[in-house]
Tab-separated table of C-alpha atoms in Angstrom:
chain	number	residue	atom	x	y	z
A	1	MET	CA	-39.602	61.330	79.576
A	2	ASN	CA	-36.764	61.208	81.961
A	3	ASN	CA	-37.135	58.415	84.278
A	4	ASP	CA	-36.785	60.737	87.469
A	5	GLU	CA	-39.783	62.728	86.217
A	6	ASN	CA	-43.391	61.953	87.585
A	7	LEU	CA	-45.713	61.051	84.730
A	8	LEU	CA	-48.403	60.512	87.029
A	9	GLU	CA	-49.062	62.779	90.499
A	10	VAL	CA	-52.319	62.176	92.323
A	11	ARG	CA	-53.341	64.952	94.967
A	12	GLY	CA	-55.681	64.705	97.715
A	13	LEU	CA	-57.769	62.521	95.491
A	14	LYS	CA	-61.330	61.336	97.130
A	15	MET	CA	-64.415	59.602	95.399
A	16	HIS	CA	-67.517	59.666	97.343
A	17	PHE	CA	-70.654	57.785	96.654
A	18	PRO	CA	-74.085	59.475	97.872
A	19	PHE	CA	-76.591	57.031	99.084
A	20	GLY	CA	-80.075	57.240	100.368
A	21	GLY	CA	-82.551	60.226	100.425
A	22	GLY	CA	-84.792	58.742	98.141
A	23	PHE	CA	-88.608	58.784	98.046
A	24	LEU	CA	-88.793	55.915	101.005
A	25	GLY	CA	-86.936	58.459	103.536
A	26	ALA	CA	-83.687	56.453	103.659
A	27	PRO	CA	-80.958	58.547	105.488
A	28	GLU	CA	-78.762	60.288	103.588
A	29	GLY	CA	-75.090	59.647	103.490
A	30	LYS	CA	-72.050	58.865	101.552
A	31	ILE	CA	-69.450	56.078	101.068
A	32	ARG	CA	-66.083	57.349	101.304
A	33	ALA	CA	-64.214	54.693	98.850
A	34	VAL	CA	-61.445	57.007	98.697
A	35	ASP	CA	-60.696	59.384	101.164
A	36	GLY	CA	-57.727	61.361	100.406
A	37	VAL	CA	-55.035	59.743	98.536
A	38	ASP	CA	-51.363	61.269	97.683
A	39	PHE	CA	-49.128	59.512	95.187
A	40	SER	CA	-46.682	59.856	92.263
A	41	VAL	CA	-45.438	57.334	89.922
A	42	ARG	CA	-42.090	58.119	87.790
A	43	ALA	CA	-42.206	57.382	84.228
A	44	GLY	CA	-41.031	53.692	83.261
A	45	GLU	CA	-41.654	51.991	87.020
A	46	THR	CA	-44.144	50.137	88.692
A	47	LEU	CA	-46.065	51.379	91.724
A	48	GLY	CA	-48.043	48.598	92.957
A	49	ILE	CA	-51.137	49.096	95.068
A	50	VAL	CA	-51.923	46.374	97.635
A	51	GLY	CA	-54.955	45.974	100.661
A	52	GLU	CA	-57.717	44.187	101.321
A	53	SER	CA	-60.997	43.830	99.298
A	54	GLY	CA	-63.113	46.975	99.673
A	55	CYS	CA	-60.315	49.286	100.838
A	56	GLY	CA	-60.669	51.721	97.442
A	57	LYS	CA	-57.674	50.082	94.817
A	58	SER	CA	-60.164	49.448	92.176
A	59	THR	CA	-61.992	52.922	93.072
A	60	THR	CA	-58.883	55.037	92.943
A	61	ALA	CA	-57.649	53.386	89.683
A	62	ARG	CA	-61.078	54.415	87.912
A	63	ALA	CA	-61.200	57.715	89.373
A	64	ILE	CA	-57.784	58.232	87.859
A	65	ALA	CA	-58.924	57.245	84.700
A	66	GLN	CA	-61.795	59.655	84.794
A	67	LEU	CA	-64.299	56.864	84.719
A	68	TYR	CA	-65.533	58.067	87.912
A	69	LYS	CA	-65.599	61.880	88.245
A	70	PRO	CA	-63.768	62.665	91.374
A	71	THR	CA	-65.108	64.388	94.400
A	72	ALA	CA	-62.050	66.494	94.989
A	73	GLY	CA	-58.273	66.397	94.287
A	74	GLU	CA	-56.273	66.448	91.214
A	75	VAL	CA	-54.656	63.798	88.674
A	76	LEU	CA	-51.924	65.408	86.872
A	77	LEU	CA	-50.731	63.337	83.778
A	78	LYS	CA	-47.551	64.981	82.544
A	79	GLY	CA	-48.284	67.873	84.607
A	80	GLU	CA	-52.037	68.329	83.061
A	81	ASP	CA	-54.928	67.950	85.531
A	82	LEU	CA	-57.168	65.394	83.823
A	83	THR	CA	-60.011	66.341	86.418
A	84	LYS	CA	-60.262	69.973	84.924
A	85	MET	CA	-60.167	68.912	80.934
A	86	SER	CA	-63.119	69.071	78.861
A	87	PRO	CA	-64.642	66.147	77.321
A	88	GLU	CA	-63.038	66.468	74.000
A	89	ARG	CA	-59.705	67.389	75.442
A	90	LEU	CA	-60.023	64.233	77.974
A	91	VAL	CA	-60.455	61.843	75.019
A	92	ALA	CA	-57.374	62.909	73.242
A	93	ALA	CA	-55.459	62.749	76.634
A	94	ARG	CA	-56.492	58.862	76.618
A	95	GLN	CA	-53.968	57.944	74.081
A	96	HIS	CA	-51.509	58.156	76.868
A	97	PHE	CA	-53.293	56.199	79.638
A	98	GLN	CA	-55.160	53.218	79.362
A	99	MET	CA	-56.589	50.639	81.289
A	100	VAL	CA	-56.632	46.604	81.994
A	101	PHE	CA	-59.557	45.259	83.696
A	102	GLN	CA	-59.984	42.654	86.023
A	103	ASP	CA	-62.299	40.138	84.579
A	104	PRO	CA	-60.878	39.276	80.787
A	105	PHE	CA	-64.569	38.371	79.701
A	106	ALA	CA	-66.713	41.057	80.776
A	107	SER	CA	-64.422	43.666	79.383
A	108	LEU	CA	-64.691	42.693	76.003
A	109	ASN	CA	-67.542	42.733	73.958
A	110	PRO	CA	-68.946	39.507	73.012
A	111	ARG	CA	-70.044	40.604	69.944
A	112	MET	CA	-66.958	41.713	68.309
A	113	THR	CA	-63.769	39.591	66.990
A	114	ALA	CA	-60.553	39.919	68.768
A	115	ALA	CA	-59.074	42.145	65.806
A	116	ASN	CA	-62.127	44.415	65.901
A	117	ILE	CA	-61.649	44.834	70.044
A	118	ILE	CA	-58.259	45.696	69.601
A	119	ALA	CA	-58.840	48.046	66.567
A	120	GLU	CA	-61.819	49.783	68.208
A	121	PRO	CA	-59.612	52.446	69.799
A	122	MET	CA	-57.534	53.291	66.621
A	123	ARG	CA	-60.705	53.992	65.087
A	124	ILE	CA	-62.466	55.927	67.291
A	125	PHE	CA	-59.355	58.342	67.291
A	126	LYS	CA	-59.325	57.973	63.521
A	127	ALA	CA	-63.016	58.956	63.380
A	128	LYS	CA	-62.625	62.007	65.533
A	129	LYS	CA	-59.248	62.767	63.455
A	130	ILE	CA	-57.033	62.760	66.731
A	131	ARG	CA	-54.821	60.409	64.904
A	132	MET	CA	-54.950	59.564	61.375
A	133	ALA	CA	-54.161	55.669	60.200
A	134	THR	CA	-55.356	53.882	57.188
A	135	ASN	CA	-57.700	50.859	57.463
A	136	SER	CA	-54.367	48.991	56.134
A	137	GLU	CA	-52.294	50.510	58.721
A	138	ILE	CA	-54.868	49.438	61.618
A	139	ASP	CA	-54.744	45.915	60.646
A	140	GLU	CA	-51.389	45.494	60.486
A	141	ARG	CA	-50.887	47.011	63.946
A	142	VAL	CA	-53.427	44.483	65.178
A	143	GLU	CA	-51.636	41.436	63.725
A	144	LEU	CA	-48.479	43.085	65.314
A	145	LEU	CA	-49.956	43.694	68.764
A	146	MET	CA	-51.600	40.285	69.013
A	147	GLU	CA	-48.426	38.444	68.101
A	148	ARG	CA	-46.501	40.420	70.697
A	149	VAL	CA	-48.907	39.722	73.362
A	150	GLY	CA	-48.483	35.777	72.705
A	151	LEU	CA	-51.828	35.283	70.381
A	152	SER	CA	-51.647	34.152	66.363
A	153	ARG	CA	-52.579	36.604	63.822
A	154	PHE	CA	-54.820	33.782	62.567
A	155	PHE	CA	-57.051	33.819	65.608
A	156	LYS	CA	-58.088	37.471	64.986
A	157	ASN	CA	-61.447	36.602	63.527
A	158	ARG	CA	-62.418	34.652	66.519
A	159	TYR	CA	-64.936	35.895	69.142
A	160	PRO	CA	-64.144	36.035	72.846
A	161	HIS	CA	-66.077	33.150	73.871
A	162	GLU	CA	-63.637	31.351	71.676
A	163	PHE	CA	-60.509	31.968	73.741
A	164	SER	CA	-59.234	31.129	77.287
A	165	GLY	CA	-59.197	33.339	80.413
A	166	GLY	CA	-55.534	34.026	79.865
A	167	GLN	CA	-55.804	34.597	76.008
A	168	ARG	CA	-59.053	36.905	76.592
A	169	GLN	CA	-56.682	38.956	79.114
A	170	ARG	CA	-53.854	39.131	76.579
A	171	ILE	CA	-56.509	40.768	73.811
A	172	GLY	CA	-57.277	43.089	76.740
A	173	ILE	CA	-53.498	44.040	76.990
A	174	ALA	CA	-53.540	44.527	73.290
A	175	ARG	CA	-56.241	46.771	73.156
A	176	ALA	CA	-54.819	48.709	75.921
A	177	LEU	CA	-51.185	49.075	73.760
A	178	ALA	CA	-53.299	49.940	70.489
A	179	LEU	CA	-52.968	53.805	70.747
A	180	ARG	CA	-49.107	53.367	72.000
A	181	PRO	CA	-49.804	55.064	75.715
A	182	GLN	CA	-47.187	55.703	78.332
A	183	LEU	CA	-49.200	54.558	81.377
A	184	LEU	CA	-51.536	51.605	81.992
A	185	LEU	CA	-53.467	51.238	84.893
A	186	CYS	CA	-53.932	47.425	85.705
A	187	ASP	CA	-56.684	46.929	88.101
A	188	GLU	CA	-56.124	43.604	89.185
A	189	PRO	CA	-55.479	42.286	85.760
A	190	VAL	CA	-54.205	38.553	86.972
A	191	SER	CA	-57.033	37.629	89.815
A	192	ALA	CA	-59.408	36.108	87.538
A	193	LEU	CA	-56.792	33.737	86.168
A	194	ASP	CA	-55.507	30.283	87.161
A	195	VAL	CA	-51.822	30.656	88.720
A	196	SER	CA	-49.938	29.222	86.192
A	197	ILE	CA	-51.647	31.611	83.756
A	198	GLN	CA	-50.932	34.250	86.321
A	199	ALA	CA	-46.931	33.842	85.799
A	200	GLN	CA	-47.239	34.146	82.096
A	201	ILE	CA	-49.415	37.457	82.176
A	202	LEU	CA	-47.078	38.793	84.956
A	203	ASN	CA	-43.901	38.102	82.606
A	204	LEU	CA	-45.490	39.395	79.490
A	205	PHE	CA	-46.313	42.756	81.235
A	206	LYS	CA	-42.366	42.837	82.711
A	207	ASP	CA	-41.569	42.339	78.820
A	208	LEU	CA	-43.604	44.808	77.268
A	209	GLN	CA	-42.707	47.294	80.035
A	210	GLU	CA	-38.817	46.999	78.911
A	211	GLU	CA	-39.840	47.110	75.217
A	212	PHE	CA	-41.797	49.799	75.091
A	213	GLY	CA	-40.930	52.031	77.836
A	214	LEU	CA	-44.254	51.483	79.993
A	215	THR	CA	-45.395	52.989	83.126
A	216	TYR	CA	-47.632	50.790	85.444
A	217	LEU	CA	-50.000	51.756	88.290
A	218	PHE	CA	-50.566	47.795	89.038
A	219	ILE	CA	-53.465	46.789	91.748
A	220	ALA	CA	-53.720	43.448	93.363
A	221	HIS	CA	-54.573	41.901	96.302
A	222	ASP	CA	-52.115	39.038	96.299
A	223	LEU	CA	-49.005	40.021	98.219
A	224	ALA	CA	-46.711	38.089	95.939
A	225	VAL	CA	-47.768	39.445	92.832
A	226	ILE	CA	-47.317	43.020	93.940
A	227	GLN	CA	-43.908	41.928	95.068
A	228	TYR	CA	-42.977	40.292	91.773
A	229	ILE	CA	-44.222	43.349	89.765
A	230	SER	CA	-43.801	46.598	91.558
A	231	ASN	CA	-40.573	48.933	92.197
A	232	ARG	CA	-42.797	50.819	94.579
A	233	VAL	CA	-45.782	49.605	96.926
A	234	ALA	CA	-48.438	51.702	98.461
A	235	VAL	CA	-50.550	50.005	100.965
A	236	MET	CA	-54.536	50.846	101.061
A	237	TYR	CA	-56.786	50.629	104.090
A	238	LEU	CA	-60.324	51.978	104.444
A	239	GLY	CA	-59.634	54.610	101.197
A	240	VAL	CA	-56.188	55.953	102.462
A	241	ILE	CA	-52.596	55.050	102.050
A	242	VAL	CA	-50.887	54.104	105.260
A	243	GLU	CA	-47.580	53.253	104.040
A	244	LEU	CA	-45.529	54.098	100.603
A	245	SER	CA	-42.042	52.446	100.085
A	246	ASP	CA	-39.572	50.407	97.753
A	247	SER	CA	-40.767	47.162	97.307
A	248	ALA	CA	-37.798	45.383	98.834
A	249	ASP	CA	-37.921	47.575	101.793
A	250	LEU	CA	-41.735	47.331	102.507
A	251	TYR	CA	-41.495	43.195	102.449
A	252	LYS	CA	-38.290	43.314	104.701
A	253	ASN	CA	-39.132	46.004	107.071
A	254	PRO	CA	-43.117	46.755	106.775
A	255	LEU	CA	-43.763	49.809	109.633
A	256	HIS	CA	-47.369	50.043	109.945
A	257	PRO	CA	-49.390	47.649	112.024
A	258	TYR	CA	-51.694	46.849	109.072
A	259	THR	CA	-49.126	46.189	106.843
A	260	GLN	CA	-47.287	43.889	109.426
A	261	ALA	CA	-50.810	42.181	109.719
A	262	LEU	CA	-50.905	41.777	105.770
A	263	LEU	CA	-47.375	40.263	105.446
A	264	SER	CA	-47.817	37.897	108.455
A	265	ALA	CA	-50.740	36.326	106.731
A	266	ALA	CA	-48.700	35.742	103.402
A	267	PRO	CA	-47.635	32.235	103.097
A	268	ILE	CA	-43.921	31.600	102.837
A	269	PRO	CA	-42.533	28.525	100.887
A	270	ASP	CA	-40.153	27.730	103.433
A	271	PRO	CA	-41.764	25.200	105.696
A	272	GLU	CA	-39.119	25.990	108.625
A	273	ILE	CA	-39.570	30.061	108.806
A	274	GLU	CA	-43.419	29.429	108.301
A	275	LYS	CA	-43.705	27.320	111.087
A	276	ASN	CA	-42.071	29.501	113.597
A	277	ARG	CA	-43.097	33.031	112.271
A	278	LYS	CA	-45.596	34.849	114.603
A	279	ARG	CA	-49.050	35.423	112.775
A	280	ILE	CA	-50.894	38.928	113.212
A	281	ILE	CA	-54.479	37.972	113.742
A	282	LEU	CA	-56.695	41.145	113.466
A	283	SER	CA	-59.793	41.768	115.716
A	284	GLY	CA	-62.991	43.060	114.242
A	285	ASP	CA	-63.808	43.930	110.822
A	286	VAL	CA	-63.327	46.648	108.380
A	287	PRO	CA	-65.232	49.558	109.542
A	288	SER	CA	-68.014	50.786	107.252
A	289	PRO	CA	-66.670	53.541	104.948
A	290	ASP	CA	-69.880	55.519	105.385
A	291	LYS	CA	-68.628	57.118	108.460
A	292	GLU	CA	-66.417	60.342	108.802
A	293	ARG	CA	-63.081	59.605	110.735
A	294	THR	CA	-61.932	61.738	113.276
A	295	GLY	CA	-58.797	59.316	114.186
A	296	CYS	CA	-56.343	56.987	112.700
A	297	TYR	CA	-58.465	54.951	110.117
A	298	PHE	CA	-56.865	51.576	111.673
A	299	TYR	CA	-57.763	52.744	115.337
A	300	ASP	CA	-60.511	50.057	115.748
A	301	ARG	CA	-58.202	47.295	114.700
A	302	CYS	CA	-54.689	48.162	115.932
A	303	TRP	CA	-53.390	46.337	118.805
A	304	ARG	CA	-50.690	49.164	119.034
A	305	ARG	CA	-52.766	52.056	119.137
A	306	LYS	CA	-52.021	55.109	121.558
A	307	ASP	CA	-54.491	57.616	122.789
A	308	VAL	CA	-53.589	60.488	120.407
A	309	CYS	CA	-54.707	58.150	117.806
A	310	LYS	CA	-57.935	58.123	118.539
A	311	ASN	CA	-58.801	61.909	117.758
A	312	HIS	CA	-55.900	62.704	115.234
A	313	VAL	CA	-55.701	61.323	111.684
A	314	PRO	CA	-51.842	60.540	111.098
A	315	LYS	CA	-50.611	61.882	107.663
A	316	LEU	CA	-48.294	60.206	105.203
A	317	ARG	CA	-44.649	61.236	106.352
A	318	GLU	CA	-41.291	59.914	105.726
A	319	ALA	CA	-40.245	57.643	108.593
A	320	ALA	CA	-37.032	56.544	106.670
A	321	SER	CA	-35.482	57.483	103.372
A	322	GLY	CA	-37.842	56.537	100.775
A	323	HIS	CA	-40.174	55.238	103.150
A	324	GLN	CA	-43.524	56.842	104.246
A	325	VAL	CA	-45.902	55.513	106.895
A	326	ALA	CA	-49.138	57.144	108.452
A	327	CYS	CA	-48.672	56.147	111.762
A	328	PHE	CA	-47.892	58.332	115.281
A	329	LEU	CA	-45.574	55.261	116.164
A	330	TYR	CA	-43.241	57.243	113.743
A	331	HIS	CA	-43.982	60.875	114.171
A	332	ASP	CA	-46.072	63.215	116.299
A	333	PRO	CA	-49.326	64.782	115.151
A	334	GLU	CA	-49.193	68.096	113.673
């Protein structure tokens, strides 16, 4: 696939979780975890998604992977809509995309050895006759993947509890690579690791991307991690994307007030700049996602809000070349 083509396209993605209405008579409602998200990821690039905890980042990744059935929207992988596939067709499509999860211990079966964990996707696909491989070929690929992610093949008969957190995440990455996917959905894959180990895993992701031509959707709440790993960055707030831009442009010239507040809170390793720069303190808490919004999702906390923001929802529009923002400071309501 040409690197100018979109490998993944997400259109109008919504993920709502109903609650209440049980025998105790609790009022019915729904949590709007993802409330209309649009973006695309070009082949070979890394799109980072950043935002506060609870803004919908991980839910977006799980809805894309069809671990949650989306409430609405389309998820196009190489032009095919994953949301409309039959269960059998979706299983076959999973060879093209895989997930790397946040918790490297909870995502590994404690009763399986490292070798069996990495081999499991290949054996499942063999059993379903989607991909045929001999047991010796599977064993050979397991050993190759272990060494490629920085683990000795002599550790293949160890269990997850015998590895460190960083080593367990390497097993998770090797498992995700077993079927030679094109797209990896990385759900905060370094947030549970020590800072020194984070750097090693991020460098591993970069090396693997260059070697195998991988495409990443990379989720994190750490702005420095996203800046280091991403070509483009999407900023999420309350289930929607409020800004989308090239990484360098977004960090140099953030447009949305929420992005400006996020970046003002991130530490800078220069004491003079850190001492003199202005910190933006947001008022109030993140609103509850169980209420339908009639205006801008950031209205309650925005210090630059206008009257029009209260009753109109801004759409993601281009404010500069390649720089999109959902804010009426940069365009008028439709």
